[in-house]
């Protein structure tokens, strides 16, 4: 009990872009019953032997007029929770939410001084305002920038910084300790806070001026300081970064903002406001990738890490630097669609497929879910019933060079069997033997035809022979390709990877199966055309355009015949074929299947 309680008090939990503190608030709710159970057990042991847990229980009984619940929340807020955000308003709201949680458990005594309340904790040094992405995160980063002057000047500056950081760390510890003493000791509290504020300001000024000298820009120092709001993790949380090796747990939902995309209202991008340097994910071009890399850098070696990010983070070429960054760890990745319901509820939440990436260094396996969809009424049961992780998919990742998302052994087996060194790209050849597909649209069915639909989102694949075009047309219409698409894509667009890089060897399929597929392609083409009609689509930059409206769902019985032929080619078992044909069928076939629910 003692070791667990001590360890519990030293767990550092960070949200690096905390906003109004939702994740920190949730963390507090998880820690609270653990604290309560420990204290309850210590009290039971103490009743039998008054020498046991004496210092731990004295901290509560002799120094707090409020109840134990208040002490627990105060202990969690001061000892466990840390947050940073670039908006000062957000950090103030985060502090207020935590304070209200504490006040809510207090029984007010109208006759007592201060209504019987202990002073609220001062968490100005736990919840900080600053730029997570700008500033020195580690000693290694600072060392890299220590390139000016001669050896002695460099050594002098380094010694000065190290001394100041030690002083700040000592002042911070004293400040926290004072808050756990008698509440009447306000003079000591004010003195400790004043000392910490002064020391931290001195250290930050030293680091800010040094960083400014290493950056070639047109800003003067004051303008740079205002726009970049540097936050030096090494200085602000020296004890955690230097002594502990980093934060124990990092959680959050970083901003999904393009680094160089201009804001329509202001005409400026984030890049125009402040410059981010020394990150391997800079080419990813989105702030959430930068935050993930920064978070990994300031986390403990035996780290636990959880972030909610767009699904594109694990399946698009642009995000490869980020993917390489997280591949060195054990991963649990769950993926969620935005229709019929969204992971984040509310009309203002973006229509983005999201993934929850959980990272730890305890093992090297990768576990994933499929692309999860659900109805809004099912939200309360989403994690308890839908969250099924597949066996380790690292071997499949090595084959495909992409994160494979599945939820079962049978799905892994299918993906393993369809893998081939050859790709559709190898058979492309400029001609009039075309397959047409739409790069966007089609929620549960992607549109593929061998006749032009005249959509502005239409792309073309050309092959040397009409037979090859028909074979590939069948392949892309198949339930098997649909399963592959939801296993590797961002589930929003149809990119070159899902098309050109799809593994398939046209030469290896038998003549008999080829002819069967060609016959099916003729039937499918007729059926698609009979179920299509011309409509007018309004495009933002083009205006009204006449194009075919295609309903692939109506051709599902014929599409199933394609998979039966492909099953013979790939050697799928009956169970695997059944899985492929019925993959995502609840949503692919619409509400008529849900009438009994």
Tab-separated table of C-alpha atoms in Angstrom, residues 80-487:
chain	number	residue	atom	x	y	z
A	80	UNK	CA	-0.122	14.684	-10.888
A	81	UNK	CA	-1.646	17.027	-13.443
A	82	UNK	CA	0.189	19.280	-15.898
A	83	UNK	CA	-1.075	21.168	-18.923
A	84	UNK	CA	0.128	23.692	-21.483
A	85	UNK	CA	-1.837	25.747	-23.995
A	86	UNK	CA	-1.003	28.708	-26.197
A	87	UNK	CA	-4.224	30.542	-25.251
A	88	UNK	CA	-4.219	32.129	-21.803
A	89	UNK	CA	-8.048	32.040	-21.724
A	90	UNK	CA	-8.016	28.267	-22.174
A	91	UNK	CA	-5.598	27.722	-19.282
A	92	UNK	CA	-7.726	29.900	-16.990
A	93	UNK	CA	-10.815	27.853	-17.836
A	94	UNK	CA	-8.872	24.626	-17.202
A	95	UNK	CA	-7.867	25.853	-13.728
A	96	UNK	CA	-11.433	26.939	-12.971
A	97	UNK	CA	-12.844	23.520	-13.913
A	98	UNK	CA	-10.407	21.790	-11.573
A	99	UNK	CA	-11.192	24.231	-8.752
A	100	UNK	CA	-14.949	23.737	-9.142
A	101	UNK	CA	-14.423	19.975	-8.876
A	102	UNK	CA	-12.745	20.535	-5.501
A	103	UNK	CA	-15.289	23.008	-4.140
A	104	UNK	CA	-18.151	20.684	-5.075
A	105	UNK	CA	-17.099	18.097	-2.456
A	106	UNK	CA	-16.731	20.524	0.471
A	107	UNK	CA	-19.354	20.807	3.232
A	108	UNK	CA	-19.673	24.500	4.031
A	109	UNK	CA	-19.684	25.564	7.700
A	110	UNK	CA	-21.371	28.981	7.869
A	111	UNK	CA	-19.984	29.661	11.372
A	112	UNK	CA	-16.355	28.809	10.675
A	113	UNK	CA	-13.655	31.115	9.364
A	114	UNK	CA	-13.663	31.227	5.570
A	115	UNK	CA	-16.813	29.040	5.772
A	116	UNK	CA	-14.619	26.137	6.843
A	117	UNK	CA	-12.857	26.030	3.488
A	118	UNK	CA	-9.160	25.511	2.960
A	119	UNK	CA	-7.550	27.878	0.454
A	120	UNK	CA	-7.681	26.606	-3.105
A	121	UNK	CA	-4.330	25.340	-4.400
A	122	UNK	CA	-2.273	27.588	-6.635
A	123	UNK	CA	-1.700	25.685	-9.881
A	124	UNK	CA	-0.226	28.513	-11.936
A	125	UNK	CA	2.920	26.406	-12.329
A	126	UNK	CA	1.054	23.211	-13.267
A	127	UNK	CA	-1.234	24.669	-15.936
A	128	UNK	CA	0.929	26.953	-18.060
A	129	UNK	CA	0.432	29.261	-21.005
A	130	UNK	CA	2.978	28.958	-23.796
A	131	UNK	CA	3.782	27.481	-27.180
A	132	UNK	CA	4.271	23.721	-26.914
A	133	UNK	CA	6.209	23.672	-30.206
A	134	UNK	CA	8.647	26.532	-29.621
A	135	UNK	CA	11.345	26.391	-26.947
A	136	UNK	CA	13.911	23.961	-25.593
A	137	UNK	CA	12.295	20.622	-24.782
A	138	UNK	CA	15.357	18.713	-23.613
A	139	UNK	CA	18.984	19.214	-22.645
A	140	UNK	CA	19.982	17.699	-25.995
A	141	UNK	CA	18.125	20.479	-27.841
A	142	UNK	CA	19.832	23.124	-25.741
A	143	UNK	CA	23.232	21.525	-26.307
A	144	UNK	CA	22.617	21.549	-30.054
A	145	UNK	CA	22.097	25.314	-29.939
A	146	UNK	CA	25.193	26.019	-27.825
A	147	UNK	CA	27.407	26.816	-30.804
A	148	UNK	CA	28.274	30.487	-30.297
A	149	UNK	CA	31.552	31.920	-28.960
A	150	UNK	CA	34.595	30.079	-27.753
A	151	UNK	CA	34.708	27.020	-25.526
A	152	UNK	CA	34.900	29.035	-22.295
A	153	UNK	CA	31.942	31.270	-23.202
A	154	UNK	CA	29.889	28.194	-24.077
A	155	UNK	CA	30.834	26.470	-20.831
A	156	UNK	CA	30.049	29.586	-18.799
A	157	UNK	CA	26.575	29.913	-20.344
A	158	UNK	CA	25.881	26.199	-19.865
A	159	UNK	CA	26.908	26.320	-16.202
A	160	UNK	CA	24.767	29.394	-15.649
A	161	UNK	CA	21.695	27.734	-17.183
A	162	UNK	CA	22.191	24.512	-15.229
A	163	UNK	CA	22.551	26.427	-11.969
A	164	UNK	CA	19.399	28.412	-12.633
A	165	UNK	CA	17.443	25.283	-13.518
A	166	UNK	CA	18.474	23.602	-10.274
A	167	UNK	CA	17.383	26.689	-8.345
A	168	UNK	CA	14.009	26.764	-10.135
A	169	UNK	CA	13.432	23.058	-9.444
A	170	UNK	CA	14.166	23.576	-5.736
A	171	UNK	CA	11.866	26.612	-5.604
A	172	UNK	CA	9.079	24.650	-7.316
A	173	UNK	CA	9.342	21.786	-4.822
A	174	UNK	CA	9.267	24.219	-1.905
A	175	UNK	CA	6.220	25.948	-3.387
A	176	UNK	CA	4.320	22.647	-3.617
A	177	UNK	CA	5.347	21.611	-0.101
A	178	UNK	CA	4.140	24.892	1.409
A	179	UNK	CA	0.677	24.293	-0.048
A	180	UNK	CA	0.397	21.023	1.872
A	181	UNK	CA	1.255	22.701	5.196
A	182	UNK	CA	-1.068	24.601	7.533
A	183	UNK	CA	-3.443	26.721	5.495
A	184	UNK	CA	-2.794	29.692	7.790
A	185	UNK	CA	0.860	29.878	6.681
A	186	UNK	CA	0.066	32.395	3.941
A	187	UNK	CA	3.255	34.387	4.419
A	188	UNK	CA	5.390	31.349	3.611
A	189	UNK	CA	3.157	30.603	0.635
A	190	UNK	CA	3.496	34.097	-0.824
A	191	UNK	CA	7.230	34.050	-0.266
A	192	UNK	CA	7.593	30.648	-1.983
A	193	UNK	CA	5.502	31.735	-4.971
A	194	UNK	CA	7.341	35.020	-5.323
A	195	UNK	CA	10.705	33.241	-5.222
A	196	UNK	CA	9.631	30.699	-7.834
A	197	UNK	CA	8.179	33.374	-10.122
A	198	UNK	CA	11.379	35.446	-9.942
A	199	UNK	CA	13.712	32.496	-10.531
A	200	UNK	CA	11.649	31.158	-13.441
A	201	UNK	CA	11.514	34.588	-15.078
A	202	UNK	CA	15.319	34.874	-14.855
A	203	UNK	CA	15.842	31.444	-16.388
A	204	UNK	CA	13.307	31.986	-19.183
A	205	UNK	CA	14.831	35.342	-20.041
A	206	UNK	CA	18.232	33.657	-20.328
A	207	UNK	CA	16.920	30.907	-22.606
A	208	UNK	CA	14.683	33.204	-24.692
A	209	UNK	CA	17.512	35.574	-25.514
A	210	UNK	CA	19.809	32.714	-26.384
A	211	UNK	CA	17.221	31.098	-28.674
A	212	UNK	CA	16.536	34.448	-30.348
A	213	UNK	CA	20.215	34.843	-31.246
A	214	UNK	CA	20.197	31.461	-33.037
A	215	UNK	CA	17.272	32.400	-35.314
A	216	UNK	CA	17.745	34.542	-38.389
A	217	UNK	CA	14.508	36.498	-38.792
A	218	UNK	CA	13.122	39.966	-39.312
A	219	UNK	CA	11.473	40.189	-35.867
A	220	UNK	CA	12.837	42.385	-33.148
A	221	UNK	CA	13.176	40.573	-29.823
A	222	UNK	CA	9.931	41.817	-28.249
A	223	UNK	CA	7.886	41.045	-31.378
A	224	UNK	CA	9.422	37.554	-31.583
A	225	UNK	CA	8.663	36.930	-27.916
A	226	UNK	CA	5.029	37.964	-28.379
A	227	UNK	CA	4.379	35.988	-31.573
A	228	UNK	CA	6.265	32.792	-30.697
A	229	UNK	CA	5.470	32.564	-26.948
A	230	UNK	CA	8.402	30.164	-26.364
A	231	UNK	CA	7.865	27.524	-23.698
A	232	UNK	CA	11.011	25.833	-22.443
A	233	UNK	CA	9.967	22.427	-21.121
A	234	UNK	CA	13.417	21.857	-19.699
A	235	UNK	CA	13.084	24.971	-17.539
A	236	UNK	CA	9.377	24.951	-16.691
A	237	UNK	CA	9.335	21.267	-15.672
A	238	UNK	CA	13.014	20.682	-14.955
A	239	UNK	CA	12.449	18.061	-12.270
A	240	UNK	CA	10.242	15.996	-14.587
A	241	UNK	CA	12.338	16.346	-17.761
A	242	UNK	CA	15.796	16.122	-16.165
A	243	UNK	CA	15.356	14.056	-13.004
A	244	UNK	CA	12.477	11.800	-14.039
A	245	UNK	CA	13.462	11.528	-17.704
A	246	UNK	CA	10.137	12.913	-18.925
A	247	UNK	CA	6.415	12.703	-18.215
A	248	UNK	CA	4.963	9.320	-17.239
A	249	UNK	CA	1.726	9.761	-19.188
A	250	UNK	CA	0.896	12.106	-22.073
A	251	UNK	CA	-2.670	12.396	-23.344
A	252	UNK	CA	-4.572	14.810	-25.532
A	253	UNK	CA	-6.302	15.923	-28.663
A	254	UNK	CA	-3.865	18.238	-30.505
A	255	UNK	CA	-5.109	20.840	-33.019
A	256	UNK	CA	-5.649	19.617	-36.601
A	257	UNK	CA	-4.324	22.774	-38.259
A	258	UNK	CA	-2.310	23.068	-41.467
A	259	UNK	CA	0.976	24.803	-40.706
A	260	UNK	CA	1.223	26.849	-43.920
A	261	UNK	CA	-2.441	27.112	-44.978
A	262	UNK	CA	-3.723	30.675	-45.017
A	263	UNK	CA	-6.686	31.538	-42.813
A	264	UNK	CA	-9.508	32.936	-44.971
A	265	UNK	CA	-10.368	35.657	-42.471
A	266	UNK	CA	-6.890	36.826	-41.445
A	267	UNK	CA	-4.993	35.905	-44.608
A	268	UNK	CA	-2.219	34.464	-42.416
A	269	UNK	CA	-1.018	30.963	-41.679
A	270	UNK	CA	0.497	29.577	-38.480
A	271	UNK	CA	3.853	29.738	-40.286
A	272	UNK	CA	3.344	33.504	-40.631
A	273	UNK	CA	2.732	33.771	-36.879
A	274	UNK	CA	5.585	31.627	-35.584
A	275	UNK	CA	8.274	29.296	-36.918
A	276	UNK	CA	8.653	25.712	-35.734
A	277	UNK	CA	12.178	24.286	-35.980
A	278	UNK	CA	14.140	21.078	-35.462
A	279	UNK	CA	11.290	18.605	-35.969
A	280	UNK	CA	11.481	15.588	-38.271
A	281	UNK	CA	7.737	15.854	-38.930
A	282	UNK	CA	7.873	19.366	-40.411
A	283	UNK	CA	7.177	17.991	-43.900
A	284	UNK	CA	3.895	16.538	-42.562
A	285	UNK	CA	2.664	20.137	-42.525
A	286	UNK	CA	0.098	19.811	-39.721
A	287	UNK	CA	0.351	20.896	-36.089
A	288	UNK	CA	-0.926	17.603	-34.710
A	289	UNK	CA	2.105	15.789	-36.191
A	290	UNK	CA	4.421	18.336	-34.568
A	291	UNK	CA	2.700	17.909	-31.197
A	292	UNK	CA	3.022	14.114	-31.361
A	293	UNK	CA	6.754	14.320	-32.071
A	294	UNK	CA	7.257	16.911	-29.338
A	295	UNK	CA	5.290	14.781	-26.873
A	296	UNK	CA	7.369	11.687	-27.574
A	297	UNK	CA	10.503	13.755	-26.949
A	298	UNK	CA	9.377	14.909	-23.481
A	299	UNK	CA	7.913	11.587	-22.359
A	300	UNK	CA	9.581	9.023	-20.143
A	301	UNK	CA	11.500	6.164	-21.741
A	302	UNK	CA	8.919	3.656	-20.457
A	303	UNK	CA	6.252	5.958	-21.754
A	304	UNK	CA	2.489	5.756	-21.959
A	305	UNK	CA	1.068	8.012	-24.584
A	306	UNK	CA	-2.397	8.545	-26.044
A	307	UNK	CA	-3.549	11.007	-28.698
A	308	UNK	CA	-6.672	11.422	-30.809
A	309	UNK	CA	-5.593	12.389	-34.338
A	310	UNK	CA	-6.953	12.194	-37.902
A	311	UNK	CA	-6.787	8.725	-39.468
A	312	UNK	CA	-4.708	10.217	-42.280
A	313	UNK	CA	-1.827	10.265	-39.773
A	314	UNK	CA	-1.265	6.528	-40.251
A	315	UNK	CA	-2.112	6.013	-43.918
A	316	UNK	CA	-1.052	8.938	-46.123
A	317	UNK	CA	2.333	9.491	-47.766
A	318	UNK	CA	2.634	12.991	-46.359
A	319	UNK	CA	2.566	11.601	-42.820
A	320	UNK	CA	5.379	9.065	-43.348
A	321	UNK	CA	7.821	10.968	-41.066
A	322	UNK	CA	5.267	10.715	-38.260
A	323	UNK	CA	4.622	7.036	-38.996
A	324	UNK	CA	8.358	6.302	-38.796
A	325	UNK	CA	8.472	8.174	-35.490
A	326	UNK	CA	5.877	5.956	-33.802
A	327	UNK	CA	6.910	2.662	-35.403
A	328	UNK	CA	9.636	2.076	-32.850
A	329	UNK	CA	7.093	1.478	-30.095
A	330	UNK	CA	4.283	-0.851	-29.195
A	331	UNK	CA	1.013	0.526	-30.559
A	332	UNK	CA	-2.725	0.166	-30.082
A	333	UNK	CA	-4.565	1.990	-32.863
A	334	UNK	CA	-8.350	2.262	-33.038
A	335	UNK	CA	-10.037	4.012	-35.972
A	336	UNK	CA	-13.459	5.674	-36.028
A	337	UNK	CA	-15.612	6.952	-38.888
A	338	UNK	CA	-17.726	10.109	-38.784
A	339	UNK	CA	-20.901	8.589	-40.248
A	340	UNK	CA	-23.477	7.708	-39.082
A	341	UNK	CA	-22.042	9.201	-35.834
A	342	UNK	CA	-18.860	11.089	-34.902
A	343	UNK	CA	-16.341	10.372	-32.182
A	344	UNK	CA	-16.706	13.991	-31.044
A	345	UNK	CA	-20.372	14.855	-30.788
A	346	UNK	CA	-21.828	18.218	-31.760
A	347	UNK	CA	-22.797	20.117	-34.890
A	348	UNK	CA	-19.524	22.064	-34.958
A	349	UNK	CA	-17.247	19.018	-34.849
A	350	UNK	CA	-15.405	18.377	-38.096
A	351	UNK	CA	-16.245	15.541	-40.491
A	352	UNK	CA	-12.935	13.748	-40.021
A	353	UNK	CA	-12.166	10.070	-39.573
A	354	UNK	CA	-10.226	9.826	-36.317
A	355	UNK	CA	-7.790	7.388	-34.762
A	356	UNK	CA	-6.799	6.944	-31.143
A	357	UNK	CA	-3.093	6.105	-31.001
A	358	UNK	CA	-1.928	4.499	-27.751
A	359	UNK	CA	1.829	4.106	-27.531
A	360	UNK	CA	4.010	2.273	-25.045
A	361	UNK	CA	7.546	0.927	-25.010
A	362	UNK	CA	6.757	-2.306	-23.145
A	363	UNK	CA	6.517	-4.377	-26.333
A	364	UNK	CA	7.026	-3.985	-30.059
A	365	UNK	CA	3.677	-5.285	-31.300
A	366	UNK	CA	1.048	-3.349	-33.225
A	367	UNK	CA	-2.616	-3.987	-32.495
A	368	UNK	CA	-5.386	-2.332	-34.492
A	369	UNK	CA	-9.148	-2.235	-34.869
A	370	UNK	CA	-11.112	-2.099	-38.079
A	371	UNK	CA	-12.703	1.149	-39.268
A	372	UNK	CA	-15.464	1.452	-36.660
A	373	UNK	CA	-18.890	2.867	-37.504
A	374	UNK	CA	-21.835	3.247	-35.174
A	375	UNK	CA	-25.170	5.000	-34.721
A	376	UNK	CA	-25.530	7.937	-32.327
A	377	UNK	CA	-27.776	5.947	-29.965
A	378	UNK	CA	-24.928	3.460	-29.523
A	379	UNK	CA	-22.384	6.033	-28.263
A	380	UNK	CA	-22.487	4.983	-24.591
A	381	UNK	CA	-21.539	1.413	-25.527
A	382	UNK	CA	-18.975	2.220	-28.226
A	383	UNK	CA	-15.755	1.393	-26.370
A	384	UNK	CA	-17.123	-1.495	-24.350
A	385	UNK	CA	-18.499	-3.443	-27.335
A	386	UNK	CA	-16.970	-2.183	-30.581
A	387	UNK	CA	-13.332	-1.858	-29.540
A	388	UNK	CA	-11.847	-5.200	-30.625
A	389	UNK	CA	-8.136	-5.235	-31.450
A	390	UNK	CA	-6.660	-7.669	-33.945
A	391	UNK	CA	-3.586	-9.833	-33.280
A	392	UNK	CA	-0.217	-8.216	-33.995
A	393	UNK	CA	-0.223	-6.704	-37.517
A	394	UNK	CA	3.445	-5.633	-37.644
A	395	UNK	CA	4.223	-8.466	-40.090
A	396	UNK	CA	1.494	-7.244	-42.445
A	397	UNK	CA	2.766	-3.690	-42.057
A	398	UNK	CA	6.212	-4.843	-43.189
A	399	UNK	CA	4.659	-6.486	-46.252
A	400	UNK	CA	2.442	-3.609	-47.332
A	401	UNK	CA	4.622	-0.814	-45.916
A	402	UNK	CA	1.400	0.632	-44.477
A	403	UNK	CA	-0.452	0.453	-41.189
A	404	UNK	CA	-2.998	-2.343	-41.621
A	405	UNK	CA	-6.222	-1.884	-39.675
A	406	UNK	CA	-8.246	-4.978	-38.879
A	407	UNK	CA	-9.966	-6.539	-35.888
A	408	UNK	CA	-9.602	-10.300	-36.316
A	409	UNK	CA	-7.363	-13.190	-37.355
A	410	UNK	CA	-9.576	-13.933	-40.339
A	411	UNK	CA	-9.166	-10.383	-41.655
A	412	UNK	CA	-5.394	-10.626	-41.226
A	413	UNK	CA	-5.437	-13.945	-43.055
A	414	UNK	CA	-7.323	-12.472	-46.027
A	415	UNK	CA	-4.937	-9.512	-46.252
A	416	UNK	CA	-1.972	-11.872	-46.044
A	417	UNK	CA	-3.310	-13.994	-48.931
A	418	UNK	CA	-4.039	-11.125	-51.299
A	419	UNK	CA	-0.557	-9.667	-50.904
A	420	UNK	CA	1.578	-9.802	-54.037
A	421	UNK	CA	4.828	-8.212	-55.153
A	422	UNK	CA	3.163	-7.237	-58.428
A	423	UNK	CA	0.911	-4.201	-58.482
A	424	UNK	CA	-1.819	-2.900	-60.754
A	425	UNK	CA	0.505	-0.027	-61.658
A	426	UNK	CA	2.645	-2.510	-63.601
A	427	UNK	CA	-0.182	-3.111	-66.084
A	428	UNK	CA	-1.117	0.492	-66.791
A	429	UNK	CA	-0.666	1.553	-70.413
A	430	UNK	CA	-1.986	4.531	-72.320
A	431	UNK	CA	-4.911	3.364	-74.465
A	432	UNK	CA	-8.673	3.563	-74.852
A	433	UNK	CA	-9.275	0.547	-72.606
A	434	UNK	CA	-10.324	2.523	-69.569
A	435	UNK	CA	-11.577	2.025	-66.042
A	436	UNK	CA	-13.105	5.121	-64.477
A	437	UNK	CA	-13.251	5.853	-60.736
A	438	UNK	CA	-14.143	8.740	-58.482
A	439	UNK	CA	-11.468	9.994	-56.105
A	440	UNK	CA	-14.056	11.185	-53.567
A	441	UNK	CA	-17.653	10.457	-52.642
A	442	UNK	CA	-19.429	7.185	-52.113
A	443	UNK	CA	-19.772	6.626	-48.391
A	444	UNK	CA	-19.963	2.804	-48.355
A	445	UNK	CA	-19.305	2.055	-52.049
A	446	UNK	CA	-16.608	3.591	-54.191
A	447	UNK	CA	-17.699	4.235	-57.763
A	448	UNK	CA	-15.924	2.240	-60.510
A	449	UNK	CA	-17.220	1.958	-64.083
A	450	UNK	CA	-16.012	1.130	-67.592
A	451	UNK	CA	-18.005	4.003	-69.011
A	452	UNK	CA	-17.370	7.713	-68.326
A	453	UNK	CA	-19.669	9.303	-65.741
A	454	UNK	CA	-18.392	12.851	-66.439
A	455	UNK	CA	-17.913	13.684	-62.772
A	456	UNK	CA	-15.318	16.379	-62.043
A	457	UNK	CA	-13.884	14.002	-59.436
A	458	UNK	CA	-13.365	11.240	-61.999
A	459	UNK	CA	-9.959	9.675	-62.707
A	460	UNK	CA	-8.988	7.189	-65.441
A	461	UNK	CA	-6.915	4.000	-65.542
A	462	UNK	CA	-5.880	2.680	-68.965
A	463	UNK	CA	-4.752	-0.842	-69.874
A	464	UNK	CA	-3.214	-2.526	-72.874
A	465	UNK	CA	-6.240	-4.740	-73.566
A	466	UNK	CA	-9.981	-4.582	-73.053
A	467	UNK	CA	-9.803	-7.860	-71.117
A	468	UNK	CA	-7.362	-6.431	-68.606
A	469	UNK	CA	-9.588	-3.377	-68.143
A	470	UNK	CA	-12.582	-5.642	-67.425
A	471	UNK	CA	-10.581	-7.758	-64.985
A	472	UNK	CA	-9.399	-4.706	-63.040
A	473	UNK	CA	-12.915	-3.241	-63.133
A	474	UNK	CA	-14.181	-6.406	-61.411
A	475	UNK	CA	-11.335	-6.320	-58.933
A	476	UNK	CA	-12.071	-2.763	-57.782
A	477	UNK	CA	-15.806	-3.378	-57.551
A	478	UNK	CA	-15.268	-6.457	-55.382
A	479	UNK	CA	-16.059	-6.660	-51.681
A	480	UNK	CA	-12.441	-7.790	-51.251
A	481	UNK	CA	-11.047	-4.512	-52.558
A	482	UNK	CA	-13.522	-2.624	-50.365
A	483	UNK	CA	-12.186	-4.471	-47.327
A	484	UNK	CA	-8.610	-3.675	-48.407
A	485	UNK	CA	-9.556	-0.010	-48.874
A	486	UNK	CA	-10.934	0.339	-45.340
A	487	UNK	CA	-7.871	-1.452	-43.969
